Protein backbone atom coordinates (compact mmCIF):
# COMPACT_ATOMS: atom_id res chain seq x y z
CA UNK A 1 0.00 0.00 0.00
CA UNK A 2 2.84 2.42 0.86
CA UNK A 3 4.42 1.66 -2.50
CA UNK A 4 1.12 2.37 -4.29
CA UNK A 5 0.75 5.73 -2.51
CA UNK A 6 4.29 6.73 -3.45
CA UNK A 7 3.57 5.95 -7.10
CA UNK A 8 0.28 7.84 -6.93
CA UNK A 9 1.91 10.97 -5.47
CA UNK A 10 4.80 10.72 -7.92
CA UNK A 11 2.46 10.51 -10.91
CA UNK A 12 0.40 13.40 -9.54
CA UNK A 13 3.57 15.47 -9.23
CA UNK A 14 4.54 14.70 -12.82
CA UNK A 15 1.06 15.59 -14.04
CA UNK A 16 1.07 18.85 -12.13
CA UNK A 17 4.58 19.80 -13.29
CA UNK A 18 3.57 19.32 -16.94
CA UNK A 19 0.42 21.40 -16.51
CA UNK A 20 0.28 24.70 -18.28
CA UNK A 21 0.77 27.91 -16.43
CA UNK A 22 -2.52 29.22 -15.02
CA UNK A 23 -1.14 32.32 -13.30
CA UNK A 24 1.29 34.90 -14.58
CA UNK A 25 3.59 36.95 -12.40
CA UNK A 26 4.00 40.62 -13.19
CA UNK A 27 7.42 42.00 -12.30
CA UNK A 28 9.45 45.18 -12.55
CA UNK A 29 12.89 45.29 -14.15
CA UNK A 30 14.73 44.96 -10.82
CA UNK A 31 12.85 41.76 -9.97
CA UNK A 32 13.70 40.27 -13.36
CA UNK A 33 17.35 41.25 -12.96
CA UNK A 34 17.42 39.57 -9.53
CA UNK A 35 15.85 36.45 -11.03
CA UNK A 36 18.55 36.27 -13.69
CA UNK A 37 21.23 36.55 -11.00
CA UNK A 38 19.56 33.74 -9.02
CA UNK A 39 19.68 31.36 -12.00
CA UNK A 40 23.49 31.14 -12.01
CA UNK A 41 23.42 27.34 -12.02
CA UNK A 42 21.46 27.29 -15.30
CA UNK A 43 21.89 28.17 -18.92
CA UNK A 44 19.11 30.74 -19.16
CA UNK A 45 17.23 31.63 -22.35
CA UNK A 46 15.30 34.88 -21.91
CA UNK A 47 12.94 35.75 -24.78
CA UNK A 48 11.22 39.15 -24.88
CA UNK A 49 7.98 39.02 -26.83
CA UNK A 50 4.37 40.18 -27.02
CA UNK A 51 1.09 38.62 -28.12
CA UNK A 52 0.70 41.46 -30.66
CA UNK A 53 4.13 40.96 -32.26
CA UNK A 54 3.82 38.77 -35.38
CA UNK A 55 7.52 37.70 -35.54
CA UNK A 56 7.38 36.87 -31.80
CA UNK A 57 4.32 34.67 -32.21
CA UNK A 58 5.86 33.05 -35.30
CA UNK A 59 9.02 31.92 -33.48
CA UNK A 60 7.28 30.62 -30.33
CA UNK A 61 6.50 27.09 -31.65
CA UNK A 62 10.23 26.56 -32.33
CA UNK A 63 11.08 27.92 -28.88
CA UNK A 64 8.58 25.51 -27.31
CA UNK A 65 10.00 22.58 -29.25
CA UNK A 66 13.51 23.44 -28.03
CA UNK A 67 12.24 24.05 -24.49
CA UNK A 68 10.46 20.67 -24.44
CA UNK A 69 13.60 18.96 -25.68
CA UNK A 70 15.69 20.50 -22.85
CA UNK A 71 13.14 20.80 -20.02
CA UNK A 72 14.44 17.75 -18.13
CA UNK A 73 17.97 19.15 -18.08
CA UNK A 74 18.45 20.75 -14.64
CA UNK A 75 21.03 23.13 -16.13
CA UNK A 76 18.54 24.62 -18.64
CA UNK A 77 15.79 27.22 -18.12
CA UNK A 78 13.70 29.19 -20.61
CA UNK A 79 11.69 32.23 -19.54
CA UNK A 80 9.37 34.09 -21.90
CA UNK A 81 9.15 37.73 -20.86
CA UNK A 82 5.90 39.21 -22.12
CA UNK A 83 5.89 42.94 -22.79
CA UNK A 84 2.11 43.02 -23.04
CA UNK A 85 0.34 45.57 -20.85
CA UNK A 86 -0.74 44.56 -17.35
CA UNK A 87 -4.39 45.19 -18.31
CA UNK A 88 -3.96 42.45 -20.96
CA UNK A 89 -2.91 39.82 -18.41
CA UNK A 90 -5.98 37.63 -19.06
CA UNK A 91 -5.34 37.76 -22.80
CA UNK A 92 -1.75 36.62 -22.18
CA UNK A 93 -3.03 33.71 -20.05
CA UNK A 94 -5.43 32.68 -22.84
CA UNK A 95 -2.55 32.94 -25.32
CA UNK A 96 -0.40 30.66 -23.13
CA UNK A 97 -3.18 28.07 -23.09
CA UNK A 98 -4.09 28.34 -26.79
CA UNK A 99 -0.47 28.18 -27.98
CA UNK A 100 0.42 25.49 -25.41
CA UNK A 101 3.42 27.43 -24.11
CA UNK A 102 5.48 25.19 -21.85
CA UNK A 103 8.18 27.64 -20.80
CA UNK A 104 7.62 29.90 -17.83
CA UNK A 105 5.97 33.19 -18.83
CA UNK A 106 6.29 36.38 -16.82
CA UNK A 107 4.86 39.81 -17.56
CA UNK A 108 7.35 42.67 -17.40
CA UNK A 109 5.14 45.48 -16.16
CA UNK A 110 7.69 48.25 -16.57
CA UNK A 111 6.96 49.77 -19.98
CA UNK A 112 7.16 53.37 -18.74
CA UNK A 113 10.83 52.85 -17.84
CA UNK A 114 11.83 50.99 -21.04
CA UNK A 115 14.49 53.55 -21.89
CA UNK A 116 16.10 52.84 -18.54
CA UNK A 117 16.13 49.03 -18.50
CA UNK A 118 16.58 48.18 -22.20
CA UNK A 119 20.23 49.40 -22.31
CA UNK A 120 20.89 47.52 -19.06
CA UNK A 121 20.03 44.29 -20.86
CA UNK A 122 21.89 45.22 -24.04
CA UNK A 123 23.34 48.54 -25.18
CA UNK A 124 22.65 47.66 -28.84
CA UNK A 125 18.98 46.80 -28.25
CA UNK A 126 16.80 49.42 -29.97
CA UNK A 127 13.63 48.31 -28.16
CA UNK A 128 12.17 46.19 -30.96
CA UNK A 129 11.06 42.63 -30.26
CA UNK A 130 11.52 39.73 -30.42
CA UNK A 131 14.83 39.73 -28.61
CA UNK A 132 16.51 36.73 -27.03
CA UNK A 133 19.26 36.91 -24.42
CA UNK A 134 21.31 33.98 -23.23
CA UNK A 135 22.93 33.81 -19.80
CA UNK A 136 25.42 31.36 -18.36
CA UNK A 137 26.44 31.65 -14.73
CA UNK A 138 24.36 34.84 -14.45
CA UNK A 139 26.42 36.53 -17.19
CA UNK A 140 25.01 37.45 -20.60
CA UNK A 141 26.84 35.51 -23.28
CA UNK A 142 24.74 36.17 -26.38
CA UNK A 143 22.18 38.67 -27.67
CA UNK A 144 19.89 37.99 -30.62
CA UNK A 145 17.97 40.94 -32.03
CA UNK A 146 14.97 39.82 -34.06
CA UNK A 147 13.33 36.55 -34.93
CA UNK A 148 15.36 33.43 -34.25
CA UNK A 149 15.08 30.17 -36.15
CA UNK A 150 15.01 26.82 -34.38
CA UNK A 151 18.44 26.03 -35.87
CA UNK A 152 19.95 29.28 -34.56
CA UNK A 153 18.40 28.77 -31.12
CA UNK A 154 19.62 25.18 -30.87
CA UNK A 155 23.07 26.19 -32.05
CA UNK A 156 23.53 28.76 -29.26
CA UNK A 157 22.18 26.32 -26.67
CA UNK A 158 24.27 23.37 -27.84
CA UNK A 159 27.49 25.44 -27.87
CA UNK A 160 26.97 26.65 -24.31
CA UNK A 161 24.89 24.15 -22.39
CA UNK A 162 27.58 21.50 -22.07
Coordinates of N, CA, C and O in Angstrom, one line a residue:
X1 N 0.8 -1.2 0.0 CA 0.0 0.0 0.0 C 0.9 1.3 0.0 O 0.6 2.2 -0.7
X2 N 1.9 1.3 0.8 CA 2.8 2.4 0.9 C 3.4 2.7 -0.5 O 3.6 3.8 -1.0
X3 N 3.8 1.6 -1.2 CA 4.4 1.7 -2.5 C 3.4 2.3 -3.5 O 3.8 3.1 -4.3
X4 N 2.2 1.8 -3.4 CA 1.1 2.4 -4.3 C 0.9 3.9 -4.1 O 0.8 4.6 -5.0
X5 N 0.9 4.3 -2.8 CA 0.7 5.7 -2.5 C 1.9 6.6 -3.0 O 1.7 7.7 -3.6
X6 N 3.1 6.0 -2.9 CA 4.3 6.7 -3.4 C 4.1 6.9 -5.0 O 4.4 8.0 -5.5
X7 N 3.7 5.9 -5.6 CA 3.6 5.9 -7.1 C 2.5 6.9 -7.4 O 2.6 7.8 -8.4
X8 N 1.4 6.9 -6.7 CA 0.3 7.8 -6.9 C 0.7 9.3 -6.8 O 0.5 10.1 -7.6
X9 N 1.4 9.6 -5.7 CA 1.9 11.0 -5.5 C 3.0 11.4 -6.5 O 3.0 12.5 -7.0
X10 N 3.8 10.4 -6.9 CA 4.8 10.7 -7.9 C 4.1 11.0 -9.2 O 4.5 12.0 -9.9
X11 N 3.1 10.3 -9.6 CA 2.5 10.5 -10.9 C 1.7 11.8 -10.9 O 1.6 12.5 -11.8
X12 N 1.1 12.1 -9.7 CA 0.4 13.4 -9.5 C 1.4 14.6 -9.7 O 1.1 15.5 -10.4
X13 N 2.5 14.4 -9.1 CA 3.6 15.5 -9.2 C 4.0 15.7 -10.7 O 4.1 16.8 -11.1
X14 N 4.2 14.6 -11.4 CA 4.5 14.7 -12.8 C 3.4 15.4 -13.6 O 3.7 16.2 -14.4
X15 N 2.2 15.0 -13.3 CA 1.1 15.6 -14.0 C 1.0 17.1 -13.8 O 0.8 17.9 -14.7
X16 N 1.1 17.4 -12.5 CA 1.1 18.9 -12.1 C 2.2 19.6 -12.7 O 2.1 20.7 -13.3
X17 N 3.4 19.1 -12.8 CA 4.6 19.8 -13.3 C 4.5 20.0 -14.8 O 5.1 20.9 -15.3
X18 N 3.7 19.2 -15.5 CA 3.6 19.3 -16.9 C 2.4 20.2 -17.3 O 2.1 20.5 -18.4
X19 N 1.6 20.6 -16.3 CA 0.4 21.4 -16.5 C 0.8 22.8 -17.0 O 1.9 23.3 -16.6
X20 N 0.0 23.4 -17.8 CA 0.3 24.7 -18.3 C 0.1 25.7 -17.2 O -0.6 25.5 -16.2
X21 N 0.8 26.8 -17.4 CA 0.8 27.9 -16.4 C -0.6 28.5 -16.4 O -1.2 28.8 -17.4
X22 N -1.2 28.7 -15.2 CA -2.5 29.2 -15.0 C -2.5 30.6 -14.4 O -3.5 31.3 -14.3
X23 N -1.3 31.0 -13.9 CA -1.1 32.3 -13.3 C 0.1 32.9 -14.0 O 0.9 32.2 -14.5
X24 N 0.1 34.2 -14.0 CA 1.3 34.9 -14.6 C 1.8 36.0 -13.6 O 1.0 36.8 -13.1
X25 N 3.0 36.0 -13.3 CA 3.6 37.0 -12.4 C 3.9 38.2 -13.2 O 4.4 38.2 -14.3
X26 N 3.6 39.4 -12.6 CA 4.0 40.6 -13.2 C 5.1 41.2 -12.3 O 5.1 41.1 -11.1
X27 N 6.2 41.6 -13.0 CA 7.4 42.0 -12.3 C 7.9 43.3 -12.9 O 7.6 43.7 -14.0
X28 N 8.7 44.0 -12.1 CA 9.4 45.2 -12.5 C 10.8 44.7 -13.0 O 11.3 43.6 -12.7
X29 N 11.6 45.6 -13.6 CA 12.9 45.3 -14.1 C 13.8 44.7 -13.1 O 14.5 43.7 -13.3
X30 N 13.8 45.4 -11.9 CA 14.7 45.0 -10.8 C 14.5 43.5 -10.4 O 15.4 42.8 -10.1
X31 N 13.2 43.1 -10.4 CA 12.8 41.8 -10.0 C 13.3 40.8 -11.0 O 13.8 39.7 -10.7
X32 N 13.2 41.1 -12.3 CA 13.7 40.3 -13.4 C 15.2 40.2 -13.3 O 15.8 39.1 -13.5
X33 N 15.9 41.3 -13.1 CA 17.3 41.2 -13.0 C 17.8 40.3 -11.8 O 18.7 39.5 -12.0
X34 N 17.1 40.4 -10.7 CA 17.4 39.6 -9.5 C 17.2 38.1 -9.9 O 18.0 37.2 -9.5
X35 N 16.1 37.8 -10.6 CA 15.8 36.4 -11.0 C 17.0 35.9 -11.9 O 17.4 34.7 -11.7
X36 N 17.5 36.7 -12.8 CA 18.6 36.3 -13.7 C 19.8 35.9 -12.8 O 20.4 34.9 -13.1
X37 N 20.1 36.8 -11.9 CA 21.2 36.6 -11.0 C 21.1 35.3 -10.1 O 22.0 34.7 -9.7
X38 N 19.8 34.9 -9.8 CA 19.6 33.7 -9.0 C 19.7 32.5 -9.8 O 19.8 31.4 -9.3
X39 N 19.6 32.5 -11.1 CA 19.7 31.4 -12.0 C 21.1 31.1 -12.4 O 21.3 30.6 -13.6
X40 N 22.1 31.3 -11.6 CA 23.5 31.1 -12.0 C 23.9 29.7 -12.3 O 24.9 29.5 -13.0
X41 N 23.1 28.7 -11.8 CA 23.4 27.3 -12.0 C 22.8 26.8 -13.3 O 22.9 25.6 -13.6
X42 N 22.2 27.7 -14.1 CA 21.5 27.3 -15.3 C 21.9 28.1 -16.5 O 22.4 29.2 -16.4
X43 N 21.8 27.5 -17.7 CA 21.9 28.2 -18.9 C 20.5 28.7 -19.2 O 19.5 28.0 -19.3
X44 N 20.4 30.1 -19.1 CA 19.1 30.7 -19.2 C 18.8 31.4 -20.5 O 19.7 32.1 -21.0
X45 N 17.7 31.0 -21.1 CA 17.2 31.6 -22.3 C 16.1 32.6 -22.0 O 15.1 32.1 -21.4
X46 N 16.3 33.8 -22.3 CA 15.3 34.9 -21.9 C 14.8 35.5 -23.2 O 15.5 36.2 -23.9
X47 N 13.5 35.3 -23.5 CA 12.9 35.7 -24.8 C 11.9 36.8 -24.5 O 11.0 36.6 -23.7
X48 N 12.1 38.0 -25.0 CA 11.2 39.1 -24.9 C 10.3 39.1 -26.1 O 10.7 39.1 -27.2
X49 N 9.0 39.2 -25.8 CA 8.0 39.0 -26.8 C 6.7 39.7 -26.4 O 6.6 40.3 -25.3
X50 N 5.7 39.6 -27.3 CA 4.4 40.2 -27.0 C 3.4 39.4 -27.9 O 3.7 38.9 -29.0
X51 N 2.1 39.3 -27.4 CA 1.1 38.6 -28.1 C 0.7 39.4 -29.4 O 0.2 38.8 -30.3
X52 N 1.0 40.7 -29.5 CA 0.7 41.5 -30.7 C 1.9 41.6 -31.7 O 1.7 42.3 -32.6
X53 N 2.9 40.9 -31.4 CA 4.1 41.0 -32.3 C 4.2 39.7 -33.2 O 4.4 38.6 -32.7
X54 N 3.9 39.9 -34.4 CA 3.8 38.8 -35.4 C 5.1 37.9 -35.4 O 5.0 36.7 -35.3
X55 N 6.3 38.5 -35.5 CA 7.5 37.7 -35.5 C 7.7 36.9 -34.2 O 8.2 35.8 -34.2
X56 N 7.3 37.5 -33.1 CA 7.4 36.9 -31.8 C 6.5 35.6 -31.8 O 7.0 34.5 -31.4
X57 N 5.3 35.8 -32.2 CA 4.3 34.7 -32.2 C 4.8 33.6 -33.2 O 4.7 32.4 -32.9
X58 N 5.4 34.0 -34.3 CA 5.9 33.0 -35.3 C 7.0 32.2 -34.8 O 7.0 31.0 -35.1
X59 N 7.9 32.7 -34.0 CA 9.0 31.9 -33.5 C 8.7 31.1 -32.3 O 9.4 30.1 -31.9
X60 N 7.6 31.3 -31.6 CA 7.3 30.6 -30.3 C 7.2 29.1 -30.5 O 7.6 28.4 -29.6
X61 N 6.5 28.6 -31.5 CA 6.5 27.1 -31.6 C 7.9 26.5 -31.7 O 8.1 25.4 -31.0
X62 N 8.9 27.1 -32.3 CA 10.2 26.6 -32.3 C 10.8 26.7 -30.9 O 11.5 25.7 -30.5
X63 N 10.6 27.8 -30.2 CA 11.1 27.9 -28.9 C 10.5 26.8 -28.0 O 11.2 26.3 -27.1
X64 N 9.2 26.5 -28.2 CA 8.6 25.5 -27.3 C 9.1 24.1 -27.6 O 9.3 23.3 -26.7
X65 N 9.4 23.9 -28.9 CA 10.0 22.6 -29.3 C 11.4 22.4 -28.6 O 11.7 21.4 -28.0
X66 N 12.2 23.5 -28.7 CA 13.5 23.4 -28.0 C 13.4 23.4 -26.5 O 14.1 22.6 -25.9
X67 N 12.4 24.1 -25.9 CA 12.2 24.0 -24.5 C 11.8 22.6 -24.1 O 12.4 22.1 -23.1
X68 N 10.9 22.0 -24.8 CA 10.5 20.7 -24.4 C 11.6 19.7 -24.5 O 11.7 18.7 -23.8
X69 N 12.5 19.9 -25.5 CA 13.6 19.0 -25.7 C 14.6 19.1 -24.5 O 15.2 18.1 -24.1
X70 N 14.7 20.3 -23.9 CA 15.7 20.5 -22.8 C 15.1 20.6 -21.4 O 15.9 20.8 -20.5
X71 N 13.8 20.5 -21.3 CA 13.1 20.8 -20.0 C 13.6 19.9 -18.9 O 13.5 20.3 -17.7
X72 N 14.0 18.7 -19.2 CA 14.4 17.8 -18.1 C 15.9 18.0 -17.7 O 16.4 17.3 -16.8
X73 N 16.6 18.9 -18.4 CA 18.0 19.1 -18.1 C 18.0 20.2 -16.9 O 17.5 21.3 -17.1
X74 N 18.5 19.8 -15.8 CA 18.5 20.8 -14.6 C 19.3 22.0 -14.8 O 19.2 23.0 -14.1
X75 N 20.2 22.0 -15.9 CA 21.0 23.1 -16.1 C 20.4 24.1 -17.2 O 21.1 25.0 -17.6
X76 N 19.2 23.8 -17.6 CA 18.5 24.6 -18.6 C 17.3 25.3 -18.1 O 16.5 24.6 -17.4
X77 N 17.0 26.5 -18.5 CA 15.8 27.2 -18.1 C 15.4 28.2 -19.2 O 16.3 29.0 -19.7
X78 N 14.2 28.2 -19.6 CA 13.7 29.2 -20.6 C 12.6 30.0 -19.9 O 11.7 29.4 -19.3
X79 N 12.7 31.3 -20.1 CA 11.7 32.2 -19.5 C 11.2 33.1 -20.7 O 12.1 33.8 -21.3
X80 N 9.9 33.2 -20.9 CA 9.4 34.1 -21.9 C 8.9 35.3 -21.2 O 8.0 35.3 -20.3
X81 N 9.5 36.5 -21.5 CA 9.2 37.7 -20.9 C 8.2 38.5 -21.8 O 8.6 39.1 -22.8
X82 N 6.9 38.5 -21.3 CA 5.9 39.2 -22.1 C 6.0 40.7 -21.8 O 6.1 41.1 -20.7
X83 N 5.9 41.5 -22.9 CA 5.9 42.9 -22.8 C 4.5 43.5 -23.1 O 4.3 44.7 -23.3
X84 N 3.5 42.6 -22.9 CA 2.1 43.0 -23.0 C 1.8 43.9 -21.8 O 2.5 43.8 -20.8
X85 N 0.7 44.7 -22.0 CA 0.3 45.6 -20.8 C -0.3 44.7 -19.7 O -0.9 43.7 -20.0
X86 N -0.2 45.2 -18.5 CA -0.7 44.6 -17.4 C -2.3 44.4 -17.5 O -2.8 43.3 -17.1
X87 N -2.9 45.3 -18.1 CA -4.4 45.2 -18.3 C -4.7 44.0 -19.3 O -5.9 43.6 -19.3
X88 N -3.8 43.6 -20.0 CA -4.0 42.4 -21.0 C -3.5 41.1 -20.4 O -3.4 40.1 -21.1
X89 N -3.4 41.0 -19.1 CA -2.9 39.8 -18.4 C -3.8 38.6 -18.7 O -3.2 37.5 -19.0
X90 N -5.1 38.7 -18.7 CA -6.0 37.6 -19.1 C -5.8 37.2 -20.5 O -5.8 36.0 -20.8
X91 N -5.6 38.1 -21.4 CA -5.3 37.8 -22.8 C -4.1 37.0 -22.9 O -4.0 36.0 -23.7
X92 N -3.0 37.3 -22.2 CA -1.8 36.6 -22.2 C -2.0 35.2 -21.7 O -1.4 34.2 -22.2
X93 N -2.7 35.0 -20.6 CA -3.0 33.7 -20.0 C -3.8 32.8 -21.1 O -3.5 31.7 -21.2
X94 N -4.7 33.4 -21.8 CA -5.4 32.7 -22.8 C -4.5 32.3 -24.0 O -4.5 31.2 -24.5
X95 N -3.6 33.2 -24.3 CA -2.6 32.9 -25.3 C -1.7 31.8 -24.9 O -1.4 30.9 -25.7
X96 N -1.2 31.8 -23.6 CA -0.4 30.7 -23.1 C -1.1 29.3 -23.3 O -0.5 28.4 -23.8
X97 N -2.4 29.3 -23.0 CA -3.2 28.1 -23.1 C -3.4 27.7 -24.5 O -3.2 26.5 -24.9
X98 N -3.8 28.6 -25.4 CA -4.1 28.3 -26.8 C -2.9 27.9 -27.6 O -2.9 27.0 -28.4
X99 N -1.7 28.5 -27.3 CA -0.5 28.2 -28.0 C 0.3 27.1 -27.3 O 1.4 26.7 -27.8
X100 N -0.2 26.6 -26.2 CA 0.4 25.5 -25.4 C 1.9 25.8 -25.1 O 2.8 25.0 -25.3
X101 N 2.1 27.0 -24.5 CA 3.4 27.4 -24.1 C 3.8 26.6 -22.9 O 3.1 26.6 -21.9
X102 N 5.0 26.0 -23.0 CA 5.5 25.2 -21.9 C 6.6 25.9 -21.0 O 6.8 25.4 -19.9
X103 N 7.2 26.9 -21.6 CA 8.2 27.6 -20.8 C 7.5 28.6 -19.8 O 6.3 28.9 -20.0
X104 N 8.2 29.0 -18.8 CA 7.6 29.9 -17.8 C 7.4 31.3 -18.5 O 8.3 31.7 -19.2
X105 N 6.3 31.9 -18.3 CA 6.0 33.2 -18.8 C 5.8 34.2 -17.7 O 5.1 33.9 -16.7
X106 N 6.5 35.3 -17.8 CA 6.3 36.4 -16.8 C 6.0 37.6 -17.6 O 6.3 37.8 -18.8
X107 N 5.3 38.6 -16.9 CA 4.9 39.8 -17.6 C 5.7 40.9 -17.0 O 5.7 41.1 -15.8
X108 N 6.5 41.6 -17.8 CA 7.4 42.7 -17.4 C 6.5 43.9 -17.4 O 6.3 44.6 -18.5
X109 N 6.0 44.3 -16.3 CA 5.1 45.5 -16.2 C 6.0 46.7 -15.8 O 6.0 47.2 -14.7
X110 N 6.8 47.1 -16.8 CA 7.7 48.3 -16.6 C 7.9 49.0 -17.9 O 9.0 49.5 -18.1
X111 N 6.9 49.1 -18.7 CA 7.0 49.8 -20.0 C 7.3 51.2 -19.9 O 8.1 51.7 -20.7
X112 N 6.9 51.9 -18.9 CA 7.2 53.4 -18.7 C 8.6 53.6 -18.6 O 9.1 54.7 -18.9
X113 N 9.4 52.7 -18.1 CA 10.8 52.8 -17.8 C 11.7 52.1 -18.9 O 12.8 51.8 -18.6
X114 N 11.1 51.8 -20.0 CA 11.8 51.0 -21.0 C 13.2 51.6 -21.4 O 14.2 50.9 -21.5
X115 N 13.2 52.9 -21.5 CA 14.5 53.5 -21.9 C 15.6 53.4 -20.8 O 16.7 53.6 -21.1
X116 N 15.1 53.1 -19.6 CA 16.1 52.8 -18.5 C 16.6 51.4 -18.5 O 17.8 51.2 -18.4
X117 N 15.7 50.4 -18.6 CA 16.1 49.0 -18.5 C 16.6 48.4 -19.8 O 17.4 47.4 -19.7
X118 N 16.1 48.8 -20.9 CA 16.6 48.2 -22.2 C 18.1 48.2 -22.3 O 18.7 47.2 -22.6
X119 N 18.8 49.4 -22.2 CA 20.2 49.4 -22.3 C 20.9 48.6 -21.2 O 22.1 48.2 -21.4
X120 N 20.3 48.4 -20.1 CA 20.9 47.5 -19.1 C 21.0 46.1 -19.5 O 21.9 45.4 -19.1
X121 N 20.0 45.6 -20.3 CA 20.0 44.3 -20.9 C 21.0 44.2 -22.0 O 21.8 43.3 -22.1
X122 N 21.0 45.2 -22.9 CA 21.9 45.2 -24.0 C 22.0 46.6 -24.6 O 21.0 47.2 -25.0
X123 N 23.2 47.2 -24.7 CA 23.3 48.5 -25.2 C 22.9 48.7 -26.6 O 22.6 49.8 -27.1
X124 N 23.0 47.6 -27.4 CA 22.6 47.7 -28.8 C 21.2 47.3 -29.1 O 20.8 47.3 -30.3
X125 N 20.4 47.1 -28.1 CA 19.0 46.8 -28.3 C 18.2 48.1 -28.5 O 18.2 49.0 -27.6
X126 N 17.5 48.2 -29.6 CA 16.8 49.4 -30.0 C 15.4 49.4 -29.4 O 14.6 50.4 -29.7
X127 N 15.0 48.4 -28.7 CA 13.6 48.3 -28.2 C 12.7 47.4 -28.9 O 11.6 47.1 -28.5
X128 N 13.0 47.1 -30.2 CA 12.2 46.2 -31.0 C 12.2 44.8 -30.4 O 13.2 44.4 -29.8
X129 N 11.1 44.0 -30.6 CA 11.1 42.6 -30.3 C 10.7 41.8 -31.5 O 10.1 42.4 -32.4
X130 N 11.0 40.5 -31.5 CA 11.5 39.7 -30.4 C 13.0 39.9 -30.2 O 13.7 40.3 -31.1
X131 N 13.4 39.7 -29.0 CA 14.8 39.7 -28.6 C 15.0 38.5 -27.7 O 14.2 38.2 -26.8
X132 N 16.2 37.9 -27.9 CA 16.5 36.7 -27.0 C 17.9 36.9 -26.4 O 18.8 37.3 -27.2
X133 N 18.0 36.8 -25.1 CA 19.3 36.9 -24.4 C 19.6 35.6 -23.8 O 18.7 34.8 -23.3
X134 N 20.9 35.2 -23.8 CA 21.3 34.0 -23.2 C 22.3 34.3 -22.1 O 23.2 35.1 -22.3
X135 N 22.1 33.6 -21.0 CA 22.9 33.8 -19.8 C 23.5 32.5 -19.4 O 22.8 31.5 -19.4
X136 N 24.8 32.5 -18.9 CA 25.4 31.4 -18.4 C 26.1 31.9 -17.1 O 26.9 32.8 -17.2
X137 N 25.8 31.2 -16.0 CA 26.4 31.7 -14.7 C 26.0 33.1 -14.3 O 26.8 33.8 -13.7
X138 N 24.8 33.5 -14.8 CA 24.4 34.8 -14.5 C 24.9 35.9 -15.3 O 24.6 37.1 -15.2
X139 N 25.8 35.6 -16.3 CA 26.4 36.5 -17.2 C 25.9 36.4 -18.6 O 25.7 35.3 -19.1
X140 N 25.5 37.5 -19.2 CA 25.0 37.5 -20.6 C 26.1 37.0 -21.5 O 27.2 37.5 -21.5
X141 N 25.8 36.0 -22.3 CA 26.8 35.5 -23.3 C 26.5 35.7 -24.7 O 27.3 35.6 -25.6
X142 N 25.2 36.0 -25.0 CA 24.7 36.2 -26.4 C 23.5 37.0 -26.4 O 22.6 36.8 -25.6
X143 N 23.4 37.8 -27.4 CA 22.2 38.7 -27.7 C 21.7 38.5 -29.1 O 22.5 38.6 -30.0
X144 N 20.5 38.1 -29.3 CA 19.9 38.0 -30.6 C 18.8 39.0 -30.8 O 17.8 38.9 -30.1
X145 N 19.0 39.9 -31.7 CA 18.0 40.9 -32.0 C 17.1 40.5 -33.2 O 17.7 40.3 -34.3
X146 N 15.9 40.3 -33.0 CA 15.0 39.8 -34.1 C 14.6 38.4 -33.9 O 15.0 37.7 -33.0
X147 N 13.8 37.9 -34.9 CA 13.3 36.5 -34.9 C 14.5 35.6 -35.0 O 15.5 35.8 -35.6
X148 N 14.3 34.5 -34.3 CA 15.4 33.4 -34.2 C 14.8 32.1 -34.7 O 13.7 31.7 -34.3
X149 N 15.5 31.5 -35.6 CA 15.1 30.2 -36.1 C 15.4 29.1 -35.1 O 16.2 29.3 -34.2
X150 N 14.8 28.0 -35.3 CA 15.0 26.8 -34.4 C 16.5 26.4 -34.5 O 17.1 26.1 -33.5
X151 N 17.0 26.4 -35.7 CA 18.4 26.0 -35.9 C 19.4 27.0 -35.1 O 20.3 26.5 -34.5
X152 N 19.1 28.3 -35.2 CA 19.9 29.3 -34.6 C 19.8 29.1 -33.0 O 20.9 29.2 -32.3
X153 N 18.6 28.9 -32.6 CA 18.4 28.8 -31.1 C 19.1 27.5 -30.6 O 19.8 27.6 -29.6
X154 N 19.0 26.4 -31.3 CA 19.6 25.2 -30.9 C 21.1 25.3 -30.9 O 21.8 24.8 -30.1
X155 N 21.6 26.0 -31.9 CA 23.1 26.2 -32.1 C 23.7 26.9 -30.8 O 24.7 26.5 -30.3
X156 N 23.0 28.0 -30.4 CA 23.5 28.8 -29.3 C 23.5 27.9 -28.0 O 24.4 27.8 -27.2
X157 N 22.4 27.2 -27.9 CA 22.2 26.3 -26.7 C 23.2 25.2 -26.7 O 23.9 25.0 -25.7
X158 N 23.3 24.5 -27.8 CA 24.3 23.4 -27.8 C 25.7 23.8 -27.6 O 26.5 23.0 -27.1
X159 N 26.1 25.0 -28.1 CA 27.5 25.4 -27.9 C 27.8 25.8 -26.4 O 28.9 25.7 -26.0
X160 N 26.7 26.1 -25.7 CA 27.0 26.7 -24.3 C 26.4 25.8 -23.2 O 26.8 26.1 -22.0
X161 N 25.5 24.9 -23.5 CA 24.9 24.1 -22.4 C 25.8 23.1 -21.8 O 25.6 22.7 -20.6
X162 N 26.7 22.6 -22.5 CA 27.6 21.5 -22.1 C 28.4 21.9 -20.8 O 28.8 22.9 -20.6

